PDB file of C-alpha atoms in Angstrom:
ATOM      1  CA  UNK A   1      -3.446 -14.804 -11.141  1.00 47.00           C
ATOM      2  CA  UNK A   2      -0.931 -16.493 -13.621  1.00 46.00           C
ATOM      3  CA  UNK A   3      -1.813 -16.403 -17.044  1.00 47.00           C
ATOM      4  CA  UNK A   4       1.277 -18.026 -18.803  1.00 50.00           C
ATOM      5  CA  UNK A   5       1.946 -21.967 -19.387  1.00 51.00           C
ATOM      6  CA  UNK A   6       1.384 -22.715 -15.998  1.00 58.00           C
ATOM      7  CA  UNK A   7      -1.463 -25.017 -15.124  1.00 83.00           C
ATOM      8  CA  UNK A   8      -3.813 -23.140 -12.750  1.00 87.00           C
ATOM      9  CA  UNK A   9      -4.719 -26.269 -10.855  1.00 94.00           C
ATOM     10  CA  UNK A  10      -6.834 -23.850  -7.749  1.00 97.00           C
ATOM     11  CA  UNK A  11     -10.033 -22.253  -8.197  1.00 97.00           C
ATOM     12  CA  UNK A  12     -11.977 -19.530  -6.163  1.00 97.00           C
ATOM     13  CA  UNK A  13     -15.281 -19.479  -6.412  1.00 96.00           C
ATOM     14  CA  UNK A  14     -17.957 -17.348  -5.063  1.00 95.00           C
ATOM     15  CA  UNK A  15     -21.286 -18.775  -3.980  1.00 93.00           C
ATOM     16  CA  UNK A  16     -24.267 -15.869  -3.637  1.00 89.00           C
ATOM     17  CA  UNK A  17     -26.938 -16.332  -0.990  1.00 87.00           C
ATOM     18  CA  UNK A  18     -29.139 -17.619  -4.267  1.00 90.00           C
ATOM     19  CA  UNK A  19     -26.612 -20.319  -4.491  1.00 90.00           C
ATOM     20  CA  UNK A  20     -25.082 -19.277  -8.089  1.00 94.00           C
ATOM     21  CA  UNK A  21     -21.447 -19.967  -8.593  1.00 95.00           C
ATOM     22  CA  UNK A  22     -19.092 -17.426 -10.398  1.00 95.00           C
ATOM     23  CA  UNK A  23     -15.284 -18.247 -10.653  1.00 95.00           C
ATOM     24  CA  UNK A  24     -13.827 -15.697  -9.822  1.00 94.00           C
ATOM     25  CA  UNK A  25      -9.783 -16.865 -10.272  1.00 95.00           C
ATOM     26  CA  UNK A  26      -7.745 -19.804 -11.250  1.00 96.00           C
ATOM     27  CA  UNK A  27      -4.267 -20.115  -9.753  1.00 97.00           C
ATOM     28  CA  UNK A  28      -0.866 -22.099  -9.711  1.00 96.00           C
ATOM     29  CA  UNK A  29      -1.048 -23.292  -5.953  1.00 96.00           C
ATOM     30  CA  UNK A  30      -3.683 -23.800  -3.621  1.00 96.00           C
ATOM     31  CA  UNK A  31      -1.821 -21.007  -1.107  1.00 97.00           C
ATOM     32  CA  UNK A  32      -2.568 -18.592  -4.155  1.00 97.00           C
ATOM     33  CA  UNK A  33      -6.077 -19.177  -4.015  1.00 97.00           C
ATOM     34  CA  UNK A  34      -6.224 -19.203  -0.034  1.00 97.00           C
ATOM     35  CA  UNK A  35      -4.656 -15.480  -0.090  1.00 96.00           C
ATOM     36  CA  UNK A  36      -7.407 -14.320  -2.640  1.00 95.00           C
ATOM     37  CA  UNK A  37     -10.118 -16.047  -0.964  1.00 94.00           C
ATOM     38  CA  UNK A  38      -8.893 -14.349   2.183  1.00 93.00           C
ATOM     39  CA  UNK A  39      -8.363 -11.173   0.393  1.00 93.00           C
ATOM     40  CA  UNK A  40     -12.242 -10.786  -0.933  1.00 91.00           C
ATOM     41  CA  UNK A  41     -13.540 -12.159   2.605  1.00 87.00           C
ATOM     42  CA  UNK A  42     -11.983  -9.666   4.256  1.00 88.00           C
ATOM     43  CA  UNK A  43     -14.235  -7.135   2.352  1.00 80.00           C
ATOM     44  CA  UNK A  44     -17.401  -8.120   4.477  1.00 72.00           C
ATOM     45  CA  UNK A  45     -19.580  -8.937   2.066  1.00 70.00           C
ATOM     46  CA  UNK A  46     -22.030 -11.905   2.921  1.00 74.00           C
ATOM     47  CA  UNK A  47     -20.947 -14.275   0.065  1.00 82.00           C
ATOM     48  CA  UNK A  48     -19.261 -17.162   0.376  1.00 91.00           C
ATOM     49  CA  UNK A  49     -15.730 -17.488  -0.991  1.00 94.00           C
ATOM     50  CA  UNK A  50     -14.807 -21.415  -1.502  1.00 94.00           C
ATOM     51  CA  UNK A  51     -11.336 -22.849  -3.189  1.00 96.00           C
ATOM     52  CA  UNK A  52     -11.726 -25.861  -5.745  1.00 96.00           C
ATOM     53  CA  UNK A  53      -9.358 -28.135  -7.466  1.00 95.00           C
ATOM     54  CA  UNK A  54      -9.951 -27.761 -10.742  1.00 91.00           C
ATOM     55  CA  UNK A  55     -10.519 -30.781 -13.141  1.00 83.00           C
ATOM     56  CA  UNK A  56      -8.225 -31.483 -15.544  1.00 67.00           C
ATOM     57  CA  UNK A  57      -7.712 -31.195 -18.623  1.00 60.00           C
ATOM     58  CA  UNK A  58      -8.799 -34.435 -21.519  1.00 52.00           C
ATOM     59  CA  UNK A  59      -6.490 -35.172 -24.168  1.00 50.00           C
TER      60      UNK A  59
END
């Protein structure tokens, strides 16, 4: 995850089987977000691992 000046544009976002939504990241590029979606799927838990844009920002 990039925590400096970048804009972290990607979200991933777990969904439970109750429906509740928990961001778990925000990243740079969508890839970024793809590889840790794929990363905590790969664990074989039964939750649901989505990417999101994320909204931006007002002025």
């Amino acid at each position: 995850m990039n925590d400096g000046g970048d804009r972290l544009a990607w979200l991933v976002v777990r969904q439970d089987d109750n429906g509740n939504r928990y961001r778990v990241g925000a990243y740079a590029t969508r890839a970024e977000a793809e590889r840790k979606a794929d990363q905590l799927d790969a664990h074989g838990h039964k939750q649901l691992y989505l990417i999101e844009q994320a909204a931006a920002k007002q002025q």
